[in-house]
């Protein structure tokens, strides 16, 4: 049987790095799209001789804050002529102030819009590879986006000064995107899952102000190994017929009432297509 292939964004650290390692353990070919490859420790390498040559680990440059880079990445993946069994939209930022290269609020641009464009450019590949799946790492933080998305502010710099609100909105967008995509691809046997990985000790808030970090440090947190479990469940085990659902603790969970608003999810789809139109 031929090797399964995953394209995963942001595999350099945290949850993504462990997901890459576990998929390699399972015999997958993993294409990491991001700014750098994961480093494996001497102990990890000695426990996993198959990581040594890393023949099944490829790298494609991707900066999600620039839609031109996203398009180049998609083209480079298509030129590899591989199937795409799982597209794993894992990369994320929190606590960054500013706008992307195209002038979009930074967290929304990186966490949602870059992934939206990447997926659009790989839709035909996903259909041809069916049964295939798209796994989006969202967050329970979407509960803080109680008012949904302020559409008029997407082209402005981050609104909240240490980024929690913007991060929450971007993670709500992840869930809306996954639900909408699931509906659109249901008849193609391409299934979509969004998920909360748990509260995980990673560097996701490294760009937040220094005073904010001790607040995070006092919480009990999962290890990245534990935090990768729901992502891996959605890639490897979640039933193909379950599409558009939100997962936590390796099982379907109920997101916030706002996250279930399909009219707003549709609006997100239309607005995202509009912003990305020049790169499609
Ligand atoms: N940690 C948690 O408690 C938690 C909770 C809920 C959800 N999540 C979600 O889990 C996912 C993984 O985060 P993590 O916690 O594992 O944090 P992390 O270790 O900081 O990983 C984030 C990854 O995203 C990549 N990335 C950031 N900006 C990028 C850009 N512009 N273009 C391409 N790649 C970029 C990073 O690459 P670089 O090394 O190049 O920066 C890194 O590989 C995120 O979507 C996050 O929102 C995390």
Short mmCIF file of C-alpha atoms and ligand atoms in Angstrom, two decimals:
data_model
loop_
_atom_site.label_atom_id
_atom_site.label_comp_id
_atom_site.label_asym_id
_atom_site.label_seq_id
_atom_site.Cartn_x
_atom_site.Cartn_y
_atom_site.Cartn_z
CA UNK A 1 0.00 0.00 0.00
CA UNK A 2 1.34 3.47 -0.81
CA UNK A 3 2.41 5.82 1.97
CA UNK A 4 -0.17 8.31 3.22
CA UNK A 5 0.72 11.98 2.82
CA UNK A 6 0.00 14.89 5.15
CA UNK A 7 0.69 18.56 4.51
CA UNK A 8 0.96 20.26 7.90
CA UNK A 9 1.44 23.98 8.56
CA UNK A 10 3.70 25.13 11.39
CA UNK A 11 5.49 21.93 12.33
CA UNK A 12 8.55 23.63 13.82
CA UNK A 13 7.40 23.59 17.45
CA UNK A 14 4.71 22.72 19.97
CA UNK A 15 1.71 20.65 18.92
CA UNK A 16 2.71 20.63 15.25
CA UNK A 17 6.19 19.25 15.94
CA UNK A 18 4.78 16.31 17.92
CA UNK A 19 2.10 15.70 15.27
CA UNK A 20 4.83 15.49 12.61
CA UNK A 21 6.83 13.02 14.71
CA UNK A 22 3.83 10.77 15.40
CA UNK A 23 2.76 10.74 11.75
CA UNK A 24 6.31 9.75 10.76
CA UNK A 25 6.07 6.98 13.39
CA UNK A 26 2.89 5.81 11.64
CA UNK A 27 4.76 5.61 8.32
CA UNK A 28 3.28 8.75 6.76
CA UNK A 29 5.13 11.09 4.42
CA UNK A 30 4.85 14.51 6.08
CA UNK A 31 5.32 17.76 4.20
CA UNK A 32 5.89 20.55 6.71
CA UNK A 33 4.89 23.97 5.39
CA UNK A 34 6.26 26.80 7.47
CA UNK A 35 9.23 28.92 8.28
CA UNK A 36 11.43 26.11 9.56
CA UNK A 37 11.60 22.34 9.95
CA UNK A 38 11.19 20.72 13.38
CA UNK A 39 14.38 19.81 15.22
CA UNK A 40 14.39 16.39 16.86
CA UNK A 41 16.39 15.83 20.04
CA UNK A 42 19.17 13.25 20.30
CA UNK A 43 16.90 11.10 22.49
CA UNK A 44 14.00 11.29 20.00
CA UNK A 45 16.37 10.34 17.19
CA UNK A 46 17.84 7.43 19.14
CA UNK A 47 14.33 6.13 19.98
CA UNK A 48 13.18 6.55 16.38
CA UNK A 49 15.85 5.42 13.89
CA UNK A 50 13.36 6.10 11.07
CA UNK A 51 13.70 9.86 11.78
CA UNK A 52 17.44 9.75 11.03
CA UNK A 53 17.37 10.00 7.24
CA UNK A 54 14.03 11.85 7.35
CA UNK A 55 13.33 10.58 3.82
CA UNK A 56 9.61 10.90 4.49
CA UNK A 57 9.87 14.44 5.82
CA UNK A 58 9.76 17.28 3.29
CA UNK A 59 9.73 21.02 3.78
CA UNK A 60 8.05 23.85 1.88
CA UNK A 61 8.55 27.52 2.80
CA UNK A 62 5.32 29.20 3.92
CA UNK A 63 4.59 32.53 5.54
CA UNK A 64 0.88 32.64 6.28
CA UNK A 65 1.08 36.41 6.78
CA UNK A 66 1.63 36.82 3.02
CA UNK A 67 -0.92 35.45 0.54
CA UNK A 68 1.75 35.41 -2.20
CA UNK A 69 3.79 32.99 -0.08
CA UNK A 70 0.68 30.87 0.48
CA UNK A 71 0.09 30.61 -3.26
CA UNK A 72 3.75 29.70 -3.88
CA UNK A 73 3.54 27.01 -1.21
CA UNK A 74 0.39 25.47 -2.74
CA UNK A 75 2.00 25.48 -6.19
CA UNK A 76 5.17 23.87 -4.82
CA UNK A 77 3.12 21.14 -3.14
CA UNK A 78 1.16 20.45 -6.35
CA UNK A 79 4.44 20.19 -8.27
CA UNK A 80 5.54 17.38 -5.92
CA UNK A 81 2.80 15.25 -7.50
CA UNK A 82 1.88 13.54 -4.24
CA UNK A 83 -1.60 12.61 -3.03
CA UNK A 84 -2.98 14.61 -0.09
CA UNK A 85 -4.61 12.38 2.50
CA UNK A 86 -4.64 15.00 5.26
CA UNK A 87 -4.26 18.76 5.17
CA UNK A 88 -3.46 19.82 8.74
CA UNK A 89 -3.97 23.53 9.40
CA UNK A 90 -2.00 23.78 12.62
CA UNK A 91 0.11 26.97 12.48
CA UNK A 92 -1.01 29.84 14.64
CA UNK A 93 0.01 33.05 16.36
CA UNK A 94 -1.33 34.87 19.39
CA UNK A 95 -0.55 38.24 20.91
CA UNK A 96 0.96 39.80 17.78
CA UNK A 97 -0.08 43.35 17.01
CA UNK A 98 -0.32 44.48 13.43
CA UNK A 99 -1.39 43.59 9.92
CA UNK A 100 -0.35 41.02 7.36
CA UNK A 101 1.40 41.92 4.09
CA UNK A 102 -2.05 42.44 2.55
CA UNK A 103 -3.18 44.71 5.40
CA UNK A 104 -5.38 42.19 7.25
CA UNK A 105 -5.53 42.06 11.07
CA UNK A 106 -2.60 39.81 11.93
CA UNK A 107 -4.16 36.93 13.91
CA UNK A 108 -7.10 36.68 11.49
CA UNK A 109 -4.75 36.86 8.51
CA UNK A 110 -2.36 34.15 9.71
CA UNK A 111 -4.68 31.82 11.61
CA UNK A 112 -7.64 31.94 9.22
CA UNK A 113 -7.06 33.70 5.91
CA UNK A 114 -3.72 32.14 4.96
CA UNK A 115 -5.15 28.70 5.73
CA UNK A 116 -8.34 29.52 3.81
CA UNK A 117 -6.34 30.34 0.67
CA UNK A 118 -4.06 27.33 1.04
CA UNK A 119 -7.11 25.06 1.25
CA UNK A 120 -8.82 26.68 -1.75
CA UNK A 121 -5.71 26.09 -3.84
CA UNK A 122 -5.55 22.43 -2.79
CA UNK A 123 -9.26 21.57 -3.13
CA UNK A 124 -8.91 19.62 -6.36
CA UNK A 125 -5.96 17.68 -4.92
CA UNK A 126 -8.04 16.82 -1.83
CA UNK A 127 -10.94 15.67 -4.02
CA UNK A 128 -8.66 13.50 -6.15
CA UNK A 129 -7.11 11.99 -3.01
CA UNK A 130 -10.48 11.10 -1.39
CA UNK A 131 -11.14 9.73 1.14
CA UNK A 132 -9.13 12.63 2.54
CA UNK A 133 -9.52 15.14 5.34
CA UNK A 134 -8.83 18.70 6.46
CA UNK A 135 -8.00 19.10 10.14
CA UNK A 136 -8.04 22.64 11.56
CA UNK A 137 -6.48 23.36 14.94
CA UNK A 138 -8.88 25.91 16.45
CA UNK A 139 -9.21 26.63 20.17
CA UNK A 140 -11.64 26.83 23.06
CA UNK A 141 -10.58 30.49 23.10
CA UNK A 142 -13.23 31.02 20.39
CA UNK A 143 -15.71 31.29 23.29
CA UNK A 144 -14.29 34.78 23.97
CA UNK A 145 -15.49 35.96 20.53
CA UNK A 146 -19.06 36.33 21.78
CA UNK A 147 -19.97 39.03 19.25
CA UNK A 148 -18.63 37.13 16.26
CA UNK A 149 -16.48 39.00 13.75
CA UNK A 150 -16.47 42.79 13.37
CA UNK A 151 -16.30 42.70 9.58
CA UNK A 152 -15.48 46.39 9.21
CA UNK A 153 -12.31 45.96 11.28
CA UNK A 154 -10.67 43.11 9.35
CA UNK A 155 -8.54 45.55 7.38
CA UNK A 156 -7.30 47.34 10.51
CA UNK A 157 -4.54 46.54 12.93
CA UNK A 158 -5.27 44.34 15.97
CA UNK A 159 -7.96 45.82 18.19
CA UNK A 160 -7.13 44.34 21.59
CA UNK A 161 -3.79 45.48 22.90
CA UNK A 162 -2.44 42.11 23.94
CA UNK A 163 -4.31 40.14 21.34
CA UNK A 164 -6.70 37.83 23.22
CA UNK A 165 -9.82 39.13 21.46
CA UNK A 166 -8.19 38.99 18.01
CA UNK A 167 -6.92 35.47 18.69
CA UNK A 168 -10.42 34.40 19.81
CA UNK A 169 -11.97 35.82 16.63
CA UNK A 170 -9.41 34.02 14.46
CA UNK A 171 -10.19 30.73 16.24
CA UNK A 172 -13.93 31.28 15.75
CA UNK A 173 -13.13 31.76 12.07
CA UNK A 174 -11.30 28.38 12.12
CA UNK A 175 -14.48 26.64 13.33
CA UNK A 176 -16.78 28.46 10.91
CA UNK A 177 -14.41 27.66 8.04
CA UNK A 178 -14.27 23.96 8.93
CA UNK A 179 -18.09 23.73 9.16
CA UNK A 180 -18.58 25.48 5.81
CA UNK A 181 -15.87 23.44 4.12
CA UNK A 182 -17.36 20.21 5.50
CA UNK A 183 -20.71 21.01 3.90
CA UNK A 184 -19.14 21.89 0.57
CA UNK A 185 -17.00 18.74 0.43
CA UNK A 186 -19.40 16.18 1.97
CA UNK A 187 -20.34 14.63 -1.37
CA UNK A 188 -16.64 14.40 -2.34
CA UNK A 189 -15.68 12.24 0.66
CA UNK A 190 -13.34 14.93 1.99
CA UNK A 191 -14.08 15.29 5.71
CA UNK A 192 -13.37 18.32 7.87
CA UNK A 193 -12.64 18.54 11.58
CA UNK A 194 -11.85 21.49 13.82
CA UNK A 195 -10.52 20.99 17.32
CA UNK A 196 -9.39 22.35 20.64
CA UNK A 197 -6.08 20.65 21.60
CA UNK A 198 -6.34 21.53 25.32
CA UNK A 199 -4.32 24.19 27.11
CA UNK A 200 -0.82 23.20 26.11
CA UNK A 201 2.60 24.41 27.30
CA UNK A 202 4.01 25.80 24.01
CA UNK A 203 5.37 29.11 22.80
CA UNK A 204 2.09 30.26 21.24
CA UNK A 205 1.93 33.41 23.44
CA UNK A 206 5.65 34.23 23.03
CA UNK A 207 4.88 37.56 21.34
CA UNK A 208 2.54 38.74 24.13
CA UNK A 209 3.80 41.39 26.59
CA UNK A 210 6.10 40.11 29.33
CA UNK A 211 3.61 40.86 32.14
CA UNK A 212 1.00 38.61 30.51
CA UNK A 213 3.18 35.47 30.52
CA UNK A 214 3.15 34.72 34.28
CA UNK A 215 -0.68 34.70 34.06
CA UNK A 216 -0.40 31.83 31.59
CA UNK A 217 2.34 30.08 33.57
CA UNK A 218 0.20 29.48 36.68
CA UNK A 219 -2.34 27.39 34.77
CA UNK A 220 -1.88 23.66 34.67
CA UNK A 221 -1.03 22.77 31.12
CA UNK A 222 -0.76 19.70 28.93
CA UNK A 223 2.56 18.66 27.42
CA UNK A 224 2.85 19.07 23.63
CA UNK A 225 2.64 15.24 23.42
CA UNK A 226 -0.73 15.32 25.21
CA UNK A 227 -1.78 18.40 23.25
CA UNK A 228 -1.23 16.64 19.91
CA UNK A 229 -3.61 13.81 20.74
CA UNK A 230 -6.84 15.37 19.45
CA UNK A 231 -5.15 16.51 16.24
CA UNK A 232 -3.83 12.98 15.72
CA UNK A 233 -7.23 11.51 16.53
CA UNK A 234 -8.83 13.69 13.85
CA UNK A 235 -6.16 12.73 11.30
CA UNK A 236 -5.99 9.01 12.04
CA UNK A 237 -9.17 7.81 13.76
CA UNK A 238 -12.19 10.13 13.53
CA UNK A 239 -14.83 8.48 11.34
CA UNK A 240 -14.76 9.73 7.75
CA UNK A 241 -18.55 10.26 7.87
CA UNK A 242 -18.19 12.82 10.68
CA UNK A 243 -17.62 16.11 8.95
CA UNK A 244 -17.81 19.72 10.06
CA UNK A 245 -17.69 18.79 13.75
CA UNK A 246 -15.61 20.39 16.50
CA UNK A 247 -13.50 18.07 18.65
CA UNK A 248 -11.97 18.26 22.12
CA UNK A 249 -10.44 15.43 24.17
CA UNK A 250 -10.50 13.18 21.08
CA UNK A 251 -14.28 13.30 20.71
CA UNK A 252 -16.91 15.59 19.22
CA UNK A 253 -17.70 18.57 21.44
CA UNK A 254 -20.13 21.46 21.33
CA UNK A 255 -18.58 24.83 20.43
CA UNK A 256 -20.05 28.18 21.48
CA UNK A 257 -23.54 29.15 20.21
CA UNK A 258 -21.92 31.77 17.95
CA UNK A 259 -19.72 29.08 16.37
CA UNK A 260 -22.92 27.27 15.30
CA UNK A 261 -24.23 30.31 13.38
CA UNK A 262 -24.04 29.05 9.79
CA UNK A 263 -25.22 32.34 8.31
CA UNK A 264 -22.20 34.12 9.75
CA UNK A 265 -19.98 31.18 8.71
CA UNK A 266 -21.22 31.66 5.16
CA UNK A 267 -20.48 35.37 5.37
CA UNK A 268 -16.93 34.52 6.44
CA UNK A 269 -16.58 32.24 3.41
CA UNK A 270 -17.75 34.95 1.00
CA UNK A 271 -15.56 37.67 2.58
CA UNK A 272 -12.50 35.37 2.62
CA UNK A 273 -12.99 34.45 -1.05
CA UNK A 274 -13.27 38.12 -1.87
CA UNK A 275 -10.03 39.07 -0.08
CA UNK A 276 -8.17 36.09 -1.61
CA UNK A 277 -9.55 36.50 -5.13
CA UNK A 278 -6.32 37.93 -6.59
CA UNK A 279 -4.37 34.84 -5.44
CA UNK A 280 -6.79 32.12 -6.60
N1 LIG B 1 -0.92 25.95 23.14
C1 LIG B 1 -2.19 25.99 23.44
O1 LIG B 1 -2.59 26.00 24.63
C2 LIG B 1 -3.23 26.02 22.36
C3 LIG B 1 -4.58 25.99 22.73
C4 LIG B 1 -5.53 26.01 21.74
C5 LIG B 1 -5.16 26.06 20.42
N2 LIG B 1 -3.84 26.09 20.07
C6 LIG B 1 -3.49 26.13 18.65
O2 LIG B 1 -2.55 25.13 18.36
C7 LIG B 1 -1.85 25.46 17.15
C8 LIG B 1 -0.36 25.19 17.35
O3 LIG B 1 0.14 26.10 18.32
P1 LIG B 1 1.19 25.68 19.45
O4 LIG B 1 0.50 25.87 20.74
O5 LIG B 1 1.82 24.40 19.13
O6 LIG B 1 2.22 26.91 19.34
P2 LIG B 1 3.66 27.06 18.67
O7 LIG B 1 4.61 26.09 19.24
O8 LIG B 1 3.96 28.51 18.75
O9 LIG B 1 3.41 26.64 17.16
C9 LIG B 1 2.91 27.54 16.22
C10 LIG B 1 3.44 27.15 14.86
O10 LIG B 1 2.87 28.07 13.90
C11 LIG B 1 3.93 28.55 13.08
N3 LIG B 1 3.67 29.88 12.55
C12 LIG B 1 3.43 31.02 13.24
N4 LIG B 1 3.29 32.05 12.40
C13 LIG B 1 3.43 31.56 11.14
C14 LIG B 1 3.40 32.15 9.85
N5 LIG B 1 3.21 33.46 9.67
N6 LIG B 1 3.59 31.34 8.79
C15 LIG B 1 3.81 30.03 8.95
N7 LIG B 1 3.86 29.41 10.15
C16 LIG B 1 3.68 30.18 11.24
C17 LIG B 1 5.14 28.59 14.00
O11 LIG B 1 6.30 28.65 13.21
P3 LIG B 1 7.60 29.54 13.59
O12 LIG B 1 8.42 28.60 14.43
O13 LIG B 1 8.23 29.85 12.28
O14 LIG B 1 7.10 30.74 14.33
C18 LIG B 1 4.96 27.28 14.75
O15 LIG B 1 5.46 26.19 14.00
C19 LIG B 1 -2.18 26.93 16.88
O16 LIG B 1 -3.13 27.00 15.84
C20 LIG B 1 -2.81 27.40 18.18
O17 LIG B 1 -3.73 28.45 17.98
C21 LIG B 1 -2.87 26.07 21.02
#
